[in-house]
């Protein structure tokens, strides 16, 4: 049962609950596209507290709430900064619950959502806590893959870029392993997948390999998940240029790709996915961004109304 | 060499088999700094049949409580505690590494919400016995050196 539940980390959800959310998200697509109208959450209020800028995530949550007939109160930007300076998060949360039915929290500190959930009497959804968890990103990634392939257990997924610090890649990898996919982690050795994540994946018996050869992995790949490599991770700029260059995807690299292979990216991108790929049948990153709306609609409705 | 060269106590607590060199830290962890005017004796790098050498602390007129003992396990997991009344051992137990460390060790992640001014104690949860591994309940960080972050 998801009704009343906090969503702090993807591991808080059972496999069954994940399936239920993804199925619900599929039902929500026509409403997200405004082809159908819904008043399901009429009279309900979402407190959208963004103490760190993340326009995409915030708009996607707010759109989801409004498409279901609910309304939104919001804190962002300077107002958020002064709240953080002025009171504890524990107090902010207890203020928010006086005004709303559910809280979405984005916060610069890791563990913020877990703490907020502990103090709140209404459900809290983690919209990203520092370098920590971002469960709705993982859910929308899974939804995007499932919409395309249905049976995730037969897939080979290649995840490339900054795997050490890129939090979205950690929970996605764990979730995909749980569902039986095989994985290639493609990154320069200094920013490869951390050992504790690899341990977790091995523990589930999932087939996986480490590589630094993006081109070599493409032919066997069904889903190519690209992420951004950040300059700040490298001691000097020259080193960054060299490394980042090897993890940039352009059109001719897709020559040996499977016909149905999809390219995903959590966006925003810098230049790790060349715009020439956008019009091809492989590009799925804009679809992926849209999918944030039906997935968050599914979550909001399941948490507030239960499975109806 | 004689086993231990300090005299028995009438009432109080004996902490034996402390990891060599950690006796002063044990006192620190127990919040004993001399201001209490508590009679205590201490041996460091004493000869031990079991472990080669060990530290030992005897605290007079004070019986340690279980939560205080739990703290010690972080520092010196093999220590044993004897409660003494009228020169007799009335209770003896080993320290056991606690499953949950609440308010005892702070999370090593400086960006963790528990290292801000929030009204919650730190909370580390044991995820593995061997090697003993703790994970922050809030931020999920696996702790690399909990001894260093004892509050
Ligand atoms: Zn922490």
CSV table of C-alpha atoms and ligand atoms in Angstrom, one decimal:
chain,number,residue,atom,x,y,z
A,1,UNK,CA,0.0,0.0,0.0
A,2,UNK,CA,1.4,3.3,-1.0
A,3,UNK,CA,-1.3,5.5,0.6
A,4,UNK,CA,0.2,7.8,3.1
A,5,UNK,CA,3.7,6.6,2.4
A,6,UNK,CA,6.9,8.7,2.4
A,7,UNK,CA,9.1,8.3,-0.7
A,8,UNK,CA,12.6,9.0,0.5
A,9,UNK,CA,14.8,6.5,-1.4
A,10,UNK,CA,14.1,4.0,-4.2
A,11,UNK,CA,15.0,1.2,-1.8
A,12,UNK,CA,12.0,2.1,0.4
A,13,UNK,CA,9.8,0.7,-2.4
A,14,UNK,CA,9.2,-3.0,-2.9
A,15,UNK,CA,9.3,-4.4,-6.4
A,16,UNK,CA,5.5,-4.7,-6.3
A,17,UNK,CA,5.1,-1.0,-5.3
A,18,UNK,CA,7.4,0.0,-8.2
A,19,UNK,CA,5.4,-2.0,-10.6
A,20,UNK,CA,2.2,-0.4,-9.3
A,21,UNK,CA,3.6,3.1,-9.7
A,22,UNK,CA,4.8,2.4,-13.3
A,23,UNK,CA,1.4,0.9,-14.2
A,24,UNK,CA,-0.4,3.8,-12.7
A,25,UNK,CA,1.9,6.2,-14.6
A,26,UNK,CA,0.8,4.6,-17.9
A,27,UNK,CA,-2.8,5.4,-17.1
A,28,UNK,CA,-1.8,8.9,-16.4
A,29,UNK,CA,-0.2,9.6,-19.8
A,30,UNK,CA,-3.4,10.9,-21.5
A,31,UNK,CA,-4.1,13.2,-18.6
A,32,UNK,CA,-0.4,14.4,-18.6
A,33,UNK,CA,-0.9,15.2,-22.3
A,34,UNK,CA,-4.1,17.1,-21.6
A,35,UNK,CA,-6.1,14.6,-23.8
A,36,UNK,CA,-8.2,13.8,-20.8
A,37,UNK,CA,-9.2,15.8,-17.8
A,38,UNK,CA,-9.1,14.7,-14.2
A,39,UNK,CA,-10.3,16.2,-10.9
A,40,UNK,CA,-8.8,13.3,-8.8
A,41,UNK,CA,-6.9,15.5,-6.4
A,42,UNK,CA,-9.3,18.4,-6.3
A,43,UNK,CA,-9.0,20.3,-3.0
A,44,UNK,CA,-5.6,18.8,-2.3
A,45,UNK,CA,-2.6,21.0,-1.8
A,46,UNK,CA,1.0,20.1,-2.6
A,47,UNK,CA,3.7,22.0,-0.7
A,48,UNK,CA,6.6,22.3,-3.2
A,49,UNK,CA,9.6,23.3,-1.1
A,50,UNK,CA,12.7,23.7,-3.2
A,51,UNK,CA,15.6,24.9,-1.1
A,52,UNK,CA,17.9,24.3,-4.1
A,53,UNK,CA,17.2,25.2,-7.7
A,54,UNK,CA,15.9,22.4,-9.8
A,55,UNK,CA,13.5,23.9,-12.3
A,56,UNK,CA,12.8,20.6,-14.2
A,57,UNK,CA,11.9,18.6,-11.1
A,58,UNK,CA,9.8,21.4,-9.5
A,59,UNK,CA,7.8,22.2,-12.7
A,60,UNK,CA,7.2,18.5,-13.3
A,61,UNK,CA,5.8,18.0,-9.8
A,62,UNK,CA,3.7,21.1,-9.9
A,63,UNK,CA,2.4,20.2,-13.4
A,64,UNK,CA,1.5,16.7,-12.1
A,65,UNK,CA,-0.4,18.1,-9.2
A,66,UNK,CA,-2.3,20.6,-11.3
A,67,UNK,CA,-3.2,18.1,-14.1
A,68,UNK,CA,-5.0,16.1,-11.4
A,69,UNK,CA,-7.0,19.1,-10.3
A,70,UNK,CA,-4.9,19.8,-7.1
A,71,UNK,CA,-3.2,23.0,-6.2
A,72,UNK,CA,0.3,23.9,-5.2
A,73,UNK,CA,2.0,26.2,-2.7
A,74,UNK,CA,5.6,26.8,-3.3
A,75,UNK,CA,8.8,28.0,-1.8
A,76,UNK,CA,11.9,28.6,-4.1
A,77,UNK,CA,14.9,30.8,-4.5
A,78,UNK,CA,15.7,33.5,-2.1
A,79,UNK,CA,12.7,32.8,0.1
A,80,UNK,CA,13.9,29.2,0.5
A,81,UNK,CA,17.4,30.4,1.3
A,82,UNK,CA,16.2,32.6,4.1
A,83,UNK,CA,14.0,29.8,5.6
A,84,UNK,CA,17.0,27.6,5.7
A,85,UNK,CA,19.0,30.3,7.5
A,86,UNK,CA,16.1,31.2,9.8
A,87,UNK,CA,14.9,27.9,11.2
A,88,UNK,CA,15.6,24.2,11.4
A,89,UNK,CA,14.2,21.9,8.7
A,90,UNK,CA,12.3,20.1,11.4
A,91,UNK,CA,10.4,23.3,12.1
A,92,UNK,CA,9.9,24.1,8.4
A,93,UNK,CA,8.3,20.7,7.9
A,94,UNK,CA,5.9,21.2,10.8
A,95,UNK,CA,4.9,24.5,9.4
A,96,UNK,CA,4.3,23.1,5.9
A,97,UNK,CA,2.0,20.4,7.1
A,98,UNK,CA,-0.3,23.0,8.5
A,99,UNK,CA,-0.9,24.3,5.0
A,100,UNK,CA,-0.8,21.2,2.8
A,101,UNK,CA,-1.6,17.5,2.3
A,102,UNK,CA,1.8,16.4,0.9
A,103,UNK,CA,5.3,17.8,0.7
A,104,UNK,CA,7.9,17.6,-2.0
A,105,UNK,CA,11.3,18.6,-0.7
A,106,UNK,CA,14.4,19.5,-2.5
A,107,UNK,CA,17.3,20.3,-0.2
A,108,UNK,CA,21.0,20.8,-0.5
A,109,UNK,CA,21.9,18.5,2.4
A,110,UNK,CA,22.0,14.7,2.2
A,111,UNK,CA,19.5,13.0,4.5
A,112,UNK,CA,17.2,16.0,4.5
A,113,UNK,CA,14.2,14.1,3.2
A,114,UNK,CA,14.6,11.3,5.7
A,115,UNK,CA,14.7,13.8,8.5
A,116,UNK,CA,11.7,15.7,7.1
A,117,UNK,CA,9.7,12.5,6.9
A,118,UNK,CA,10.5,11.7,10.5
A,119,UNK,CA,9.0,15.0,11.6
A,120,UNK,CA,6.1,15.3,9.2
A,121,UNK,CA,2.6,13.9,9.8
A,122,UNK,CA,1.8,14.2,6.1
A,123,UNK,CA,3.7,12.3,3.4
A,124,UNK,CA,7.0,13.6,2.2
A,125,UNK,CA,8.4,12.9,-1.3
A,126,UNK,CA,12.1,13.4,-1.8
A,127,UNK,CA,12.8,15.7,-4.8
A,128,UNK,CA,16.5,15.3,-4.4
A,129,UNK,CA,18.7,15.8,-1.3
A,130,UNK,CA,22.2,17.1,-2.0
A,131,UNK,CA,24.3,14.3,-3.5
A,132,UNK,CA,21.9,11.7,-2.0
A,133,UNK,CA,18.7,10.2,-3.2
A,134,UNK,CA,16.4,11.2,-6.0
A,135,UNK,CA,13.8,8.4,-6.2
A,136,UNK,CA,11.4,10.0,-8.7
A,137,UNK,CA,14.2,10.4,-11.2
A,138,UNK,CA,14.8,6.6,-10.9
A,139,UNK,CA,11.1,5.9,-11.3
A,140,UNK,CA,10.8,8.0,-14.4
A,141,UNK,CA,13.9,6.4,-15.9
A,142,UNK,CA,12.4,2.9,-15.2
A,143,UNK,CA,9.1,4.0,-16.7
A,144,UNK,CA,10.9,5.2,-19.9
A,145,UNK,CA,12.7,1.9,-20.3
A,146,UNK,CA,9.5,-0.1,-19.5
A,147,UNK,CA,7.4,1.8,-22.0
A,148,UNK,CA,9.9,0.8,-24.7
A,149,UNK,CA,10.8,-2.8,-23.8
A,150,UNK,CA,8.3,-4.1,-21.2
A,151,UNK,CA,10.6,-7.0,-20.1
A,152,UNK,CA,13.5,-5.3,-18.3
A,153,UNK,CA,15.1,-8.7,-17.4
A,154,UNK,CA,16.1,-9.3,-21.0
A,155,UNK,CA,17.9,-6.0,-21.5
A,156,UNK,CA,21.5,-4.9,-21.6
A,157,UNK,CA,21.8,-1.4,-20.2
A,158,UNK,CA,25.0,0.6,-20.6
A,159,UNK,CA,25.4,3.5,-18.2
A,160,UNK,CA,28.1,6.0,-19.1
A,161,UNK,CA,29.7,9.1,-17.7
A,162,UNK,CA,30.3,10.2,-14.1
A,163,UNK,CA,29.3,7.0,-12.2
A,164,UNK,CA,31.1,7.9,-9.0
A,165,UNK,CA,29.3,11.1,-8.1
A,166,UNK,CA,26.2,10.7,-10.3
A,167,UNK,CA,23.6,9.7,-7.8
A,168,UNK,CA,20.9,9.0,-10.4
A,169,UNK,CA,23.1,6.3,-11.9
A,170,UNK,CA,23.5,4.5,-8.5
A,171,UNK,CA,19.9,4.0,-7.7
A,172,UNK,CA,19.0,3.3,-11.3
A,173,UNK,CA,21.7,0.6,-11.5
A,174,UNK,CA,20.5,-1.0,-8.3
A,175,UNK,CA,16.9,-0.9,-9.4
A,176,UNK,CA,17.7,-2.4,-12.9
A,177,UNK,CA,19.7,-5.2,-11.3
A,178,UNK,CA,16.8,-6.0,-9.0
A,179,UNK,CA,14.7,-6.4,-12.2
A,180,UNK,CA,17.3,-8.7,-13.8
A,181,UNK,CA,18.9,-6.5,-16.4
A,182,UNK,CA,22.6,-6.9,-17.3
A,183,UNK,CA,24.7,-3.8,-17.1
A,184,UNK,CA,27.9,-2.2,-18.5
A,185,UNK,CA,29.4,0.7,-16.5
A,186,UNK,CA,31.4,2.8,-18.8
A,187,UNK,CA,33.6,5.5,-17.2
A,188,UNK,CA,37.1,6.7,-16.7
A,189,UNK,CA,38.7,4.6,-13.9
A,190,UNK,CA,38.8,7.6,-11.5
A,191,UNK,CA,35.0,8.1,-11.7
A,192,UNK,CA,33.8,4.5,-12.0
A,193,UNK,CA,30.9,3.1,-10.0
A,194,UNK,CA,31.7,3.0,-6.2
A,195,UNK,CA,32.5,-0.4,-4.6
A,196,UNK,CA,29.5,-0.4,-2.3
A,197,UNK,CA,27.1,-0.1,-5.2
A,198,UNK,CA,29.0,-2.8,-7.1
A,199,UNK,CA,28.7,-5.0,-4.0
A,200,UNK,CA,25.0,-4.4,-3.8
A,201,UNK,CA,24.6,-5.3,-7.5
A,202,UNK,CA,26.8,-8.4,-7.2
A,203,UNK,CA,24.7,-9.4,-4.1
A,204,UNK,CA,21.6,-9.6,-6.4
A,205,UNK,CA,23.5,-11.8,-8.8
A,206,UNK,CA,23.2,-9.3,-11.6
A,207,UNK,CA,25.5,-9.6,-14.6
A,208,UNK,CA,27.7,-6.6,-14.9
A,209,UNK,CA,31.0,-5.3,-16.3
A,210,UNK,CA,33.2,-2.3,-15.9
A,211,UNK,CA,34.6,-0.7,-19.0
A,212,UNK,CA,36.1,2.5,-20.4
A,213,UNK,CA,35.3,1.7,-24.0
A,214,UNK,CA,32.0,3.4,-24.9
A,215,UNK,CA,32.1,2.4,-28.6
A,216,UNK,CA,32.8,-1.2,-27.8
A,217,UNK,CA,29.8,-1.5,-25.6
A,218,UNK,CA,27.3,0.0,-28.0
A,219,UNK,CA,26.5,-3.0,-30.3
A,220,UNK,CA,25.2,-5.2,-27.4
A,221,UNK,CA,23.3,-2.3,-25.7
A,222,UNK,CA,19.5,-1.9,-25.6
A,223,UNK,CA,19.5,1.2,-23.4
A,224,UNK,CA,22.4,3.7,-23.4
A,225,UNK,CA,22.1,5.9,-20.4
A,226,UNK,CA,24.4,8.9,-20.7
A,227,UNK,CA,25.3,11.3,-17.9
A,228,UNK,CA,27.3,14.5,-17.6
A,229,UNK,CA,31.0,14.5,-16.5
A,230,UNK,CA,31.6,17.5,-14.4
A,231,UNK,CA,34.7,19.7,-14.8
A,232,UNK,CA,35.0,20.0,-11.0
A,233,UNK,CA,35.9,16.3,-10.7
A,234,UNK,CA,39.2,16.7,-12.4
A,235,UNK,CA,42.4,18.3,-11.1
A,236,UNK,CA,43.1,20.2,-14.3
A,237,UNK,CA,41.2,21.3,-17.3
A,238,UNK,CA,43.4,19.4,-19.9
A,239,UNK,CA,42.7,16.1,-18.1
A,240,UNK,CA,39.0,16.9,-18.2
A,241,UNK,CA,39.0,17.7,-21.9
A,242,UNK,CA,40.7,14.4,-22.6
A,243,UNK,CA,38.4,12.3,-20.5
A,244,UNK,CA,35.2,14.1,-21.4
A,245,UNK,CA,36.0,13.7,-25.1
A,246,UNK,CA,36.0,10.0,-24.8
A,247,UNK,CA,32.6,9.9,-23.3
A,248,UNK,CA,30.8,12.0,-25.8
A,249,UNK,CA,28.2,10.4,-28.0
A,250,UNK,CA,27.9,11.5,-31.6
A,251,UNK,CA,25.9,10.3,-34.5
A,252,UNK,CA,28.6,8.1,-36.2
A,253,UNK,CA,29.1,6.2,-32.9
A,254,UNK,CA,25.6,4.8,-33.3
A,255,UNK,CA,26.4,3.1,-36.6
A,256,UNK,CA,26.7,-0.3,-35.0
A,257,UNK,CA,23.9,0.2,-32.5
A,258,UNK,CA,20.9,-2.2,-32.4
A,259,UNK,CA,17.9,-0.8,-34.4
A,260,UNK,CA,15.8,-0.4,-31.3
A,261,UNK,CA,18.5,0.9,-28.9
A,262,UNK,CA,17.4,4.0,-27.0
A,263,UNK,CA,19.6,6.8,-25.7
A,264,UNK,CA,18.6,8.4,-22.4
A,265,UNK,CA,20.0,11.3,-20.5
A,266,UNK,CA,18.6,12.9,-17.3
A,267,UNK,CA,19.2,16.4,-18.8
A,268,UNK,CA,20.4,19.1,-18.8
A,269,UNK,CA,23.2,18.0,-21.1
A,270,UNK,CA,26.3,19.9,-22.0
A,271,UNK,CA,27.8,18.1,-25.0
A,272,UNK,CA,27.8,14.5,-24.0
A,273,UNK,CA,25.0,13.8,-26.4
A,274,UNK,CA,25.4,15.5,-29.8
A,275,UNK,CA,22.2,17.3,-31.0
A,276,UNK,CA,22.5,15.4,-34.3
A,277,UNK,CA,21.1,12.4,-32.4
A,278,UNK,CA,18.0,14.3,-31.4
A,279,UNK,CA,16.0,13.6,-34.6
A,280,UNK,CA,17.0,9.9,-34.7
A,281,UNK,CA,14.8,7.0,-33.6
A,282,UNK,CA,17.3,6.4,-30.8
A,283,UNK,CA,16.8,9.6,-28.9
A,284,UNK,CA,14.5,9.2,-25.9
A,285,UNK,CA,15.7,12.0,-23.5
A,286,UNK,CA,13.0,14.5,-24.2
A,287,UNK,CA,10.4,11.7,-23.8
A,288,UNK,CA,12.2,10.8,-20.6
A,289,UNK,CA,11.8,14.4,-19.3
A,290,UNK,CA,8.0,14.3,-20.2
A,291,UNK,CA,7.7,11.0,-18.4
A,292,UNK,CA,8.5,12.8,-15.2
A,293,UNK,CA,4.9,14.2,-15.2
A,294,UNK,CA,2.9,10.9,-15.5
A,295,UNK,CA,5.2,9.2,-13.0
A,296,UNK,CA,4.8,12.0,-10.5
A,297,UNK,CA,1.1,12.0,-11.1
A,298,UNK,CA,1.0,8.3,-10.3
A,299,UNK,CA,2.9,8.9,-7.1
A,300,UNK,CA,0.8,11.8,-5.9
A,301,UNK,CA,-2.4,9.9,-6.6
A,302,UNK,CA,-1.3,6.6,-5.1
A,303,UNK,CA,0.0,8.3,-2.0
A,304,UNK,CA,-3.0,10.7,-1.5
A,305,UNK,CA,-5.9,8.5,-2.7
A,306,UNK,CA,-4.6,5.0,-2.7
A,307,UNK,CA,-5.1,2.5,-5.5
A,308,UNK,CA,-8.5,3.4,-6.9
B,1,UNK,CA,55.9,-10.5,34.4
B,2,UNK,CA,53.0,-10.0,36.8
B,3,UNK,CA,49.6,-10.0,35.1
B,4,UNK,CA,48.4,-6.6,36.3
B,5,UNK,CA,50.0,-4.5,38.9
B,6,UNK,CA,47.1,-2.5,40.4
B,7,UNK,CA,45.2,-3.3,43.5
B,8,UNK,CA,41.7,-4.7,43.6
B,9,UNK,CA,38.8,-2.3,44.4
B,10,UNK,CA,36.1,-2.6,46.9
B,11,UNK,CA,33.2,-1.2,44.9
B,12,UNK,CA,33.0,-0.1,41.3
B,13,UNK,CA,33.8,-1.2,37.8
B,14,UNK,CA,36.7,-2.9,36.2
B,15,UNK,CA,37.2,-2.5,32.5
B,16,UNK,CA,39.6,-5.1,31.3
B,17,UNK,CA,41.1,-6.2,28.0
B,18,UNK,CA,40.9,-2.7,26.6
B,19,UNK,CA,42.8,-2.4,23.3
B,20,UNK,CA,46.3,-1.3,24.2
B,21,UNK,CA,46.8,2.4,24.2
B,22,UNK,CA,43.0,3.2,24.4
B,23,UNK,CA,42.6,3.6,28.2
B,24,UNK,CA,42.7,7.4,28.1
B,25,UNK,CA,40.2,7.4,25.3
B,26,UNK,CA,37.9,5.1,27.2
B,27,UNK,CA,37.9,7.5,30.1
B,28,UNK,CA,37.2,10.3,27.7
B,29,UNK,CA,34.3,8.4,26.2
B,30,UNK,CA,32.9,7.8,29.6
B,31,UNK,CA,33.1,11.6,30.3
B,32,UNK,CA,35.6,11.1,33.1
B,33,UNK,CA,38.2,13.9,33.1
B,34,UNK,CA,39.4,14.1,36.7
B,35,UNK,CA,37.0,16.9,37.7
B,36,UNK,CA,34.7,14.3,39.3
B,37,UNK,CA,37.4,13.6,42.0
B,38,UNK,CA,36.7,9.9,41.4
B,39,UNK,CA,39.3,7.4,42.6
B,40,UNK,CA,40.5,5.4,39.6
B,41,UNK,CA,43.5,3.4,38.6
B,42,UNK,CA,44.7,2.7,35.2
B,43,UNK,CA,47.3,0.5,33.5
B,44,UNK,CA,48.5,0.8,29.9
B,45,UNK,CA,50.3,-1.8,27.8
B,46,UNK,CA,50.1,-4.2,30.7
B,47,UNK,CA,51.1,-7.8,29.9
B,48,UNK,CA,48.2,-10.0,28.9
B,49,UNK,CA,48.2,-13.8,28.4
B,50,UNK,CA,45.4,-13.5,25.9
B,51,UNK,CA,46.4,-10.5,23.8
B,52,UNK,CA,50.0,-9.9,24.5
B,53,UNK,CA,49.2,-6.5,26.0
B,54,UNK,CA,46.2,-4.6,27.1
B,55,UNK,CA,45.0,-1.6,29.0
B,56,UNK,CA,42.9,-1.8,32.2
B,57,UNK,CA,40.8,0.7,34.1
B,58,UNK,CA,39.4,0.4,37.6
B,59,UNK,CA,36.8,3.0,38.6
B,60,UNK,CA,35.9,3.1,42.3
B,61,UNK,CA,32.4,3.7,43.5
B,62,UNK,CA,30.8,3.9,40.1
B,63,UNK,CA,28.9,1.1,38.3
B,64,UNK,CA,28.8,1.5,34.6
B,65,UNK,CA,25.4,1.4,32.9
B,66,UNK,CA,24.6,-0.5,29.7
B,67,UNK,CA,24.5,2.5,27.4
B,68,UNK,CA,27.8,3.7,28.7
B,69,UNK,CA,29.2,0.2,27.9
B,70,UNK,CA,27.8,0.3,24.4
B,71,UNK,CA,29.9,3.4,23.7
B,72,UNK,CA,33.0,1.5,24.7
B,73,UNK,CA,32.4,-1.1,22.1
B,74,UNK,CA,33.1,1.3,19.3
B,75,UNK,CA,36.5,2.0,20.7
B,76,UNK,CA,37.5,-1.4,22.1
B,77,UNK,CA,35.2,-4.2,21.0
B,78,UNK,CA,36.8,-6.9,23.1
B,79,UNK,CA,36.7,-5.2,26.5
B,80,UNK,CA,35.1,-6.9,29.4
B,81,UNK,CA,33.3,-5.2,32.2
B,82,UNK,CA,33.1,-6.4,35.8
B,83,UNK,CA,30.9,-4.8,38.4
B,84,UNK,CA,32.4,-5.1,41.9
B,85,UNK,CA,30.7,-5.0,45.2
B,86,UNK,CA,32.6,-5.6,48.4
B,87,UNK,CA,35.6,-7.0,46.4
B,88,UNK,CA,33.3,-9.6,44.7
B,89,UNK,CA,32.5,-9.6,41.0
B,90,UNK,CA,28.7,-9.4,41.0
B,91,UNK,CA,28.3,-9.0,37.3
B,92,UNK,CA,30.6,-9.6,34.3
B,93,UNK,CA,29.9,-9.0,30.7
B,94,UNK,CA,31.6,-8.2,27.4
B,95,UNK,CA,30.9,-5.1,25.5
B,96,UNK,CA,28.9,-5.8,22.3
B,97,UNK,CA,29.0,-3.5,19.3
B,98,UNK,CA,25.5,-2.0,19.3
B,99,UNK,CA,23.3,-2.4,16.2
B,100,UNK,CA,22.3,1.3,16.4
B,101,UNK,CA,24.6,4.1,17.5
B,102,UNK,CA,22.4,7.0,18.5
B,103,UNK,CA,23.9,10.3,19.4
B,104,UNK,CA,27.3,8.6,20.0
B,105,UNK,CA,29.1,9.0,16.7
B,106,UNK,CA,28.5,11.7,14.3
B,107,UNK,CA,28.0,11.0,10.6
B,108,UNK,CA,31.3,11.5,8.7
B,109,UNK,CA,29.5,13.2,5.8
B,110,UNK,CA,29.9,16.9,6.5
B,111,UNK,CA,27.0,17.6,4.2
B,112,UNK,CA,24.7,15.3,6.1
B,113,UNK,CA,21.6,17.0,7.6
B,114,UNK,CA,22.4,15.6,11.0
B,115,UNK,CA,25.6,17.8,11.1
B,116,UNK,CA,23.4,20.8,10.9
B,117,UNK,CA,21.5,22.3,13.7
B,118,UNK,CA,18.6,19.9,13.6
B,119,UNK,CA,17.0,18.6,16.7
B,120,UNK,CA,17.9,15.0,16.1
B,121,UNK,CA,20.7,12.8,17.4
B,122,UNK,CA,23.0,11.2,14.8
B,123,UNK,CA,21.9,7.7,14.0
B,124,UNK,CA,24.2,5.1,12.5
B,125,UNK,CA,23.0,1.6,11.8
B,126,UNK,CA,25.1,-1.5,11.5
B,127,UNK,CA,24.8,-3.0,8.1
B,128,UNK,CA,27.6,-5.7,8.3
B,129,UNK,CA,29.2,-7.5,11.2
B,130,UNK,CA,32.5,-8.5,9.6
B,131,UNK,CA,34.0,-6.1,8.8
B,132,UNK,CA,31.9,-4.1,11.1
B,133,UNK,CA,30.2,-1.4,9.0
B,134,UNK,CA,27.8,1.3,9.9
B,135,UNK,CA,25.6,3.4,7.6
B,136,UNK,CA,24.0,6.8,8.4
B,137,UNK,CA,20.2,6.3,8.8
B,138,UNK,CA,19.7,9.8,7.2
B,139,UNK,CA,22.2,10.2,4.4
B,140,UNK,CA,23.1,6.6,3.8
B,141,UNK,CA,26.8,7.2,3.9
B,142,UNK,CA,28.9,4.2,4.8
B,143,UNK,CA,31.2,5.3,7.6
B,144,UNK,CA,34.9,4.7,7.1
B,145,UNK,CA,36.2,5.5,10.6
B,146,UNK,CA,33.6,5.7,13.4
B,147,UNK,CA,36.2,5.9,16.1
B,148,UNK,CA,37.4,9.3,14.8
B,149,UNK,CA,33.9,10.7,15.0
B,150,UNK,CA,32.9,9.8,18.5
B,151,UNK,CA,30.9,12.7,19.9
C,1,LIG,ZN1,24.7,11.1,7.5
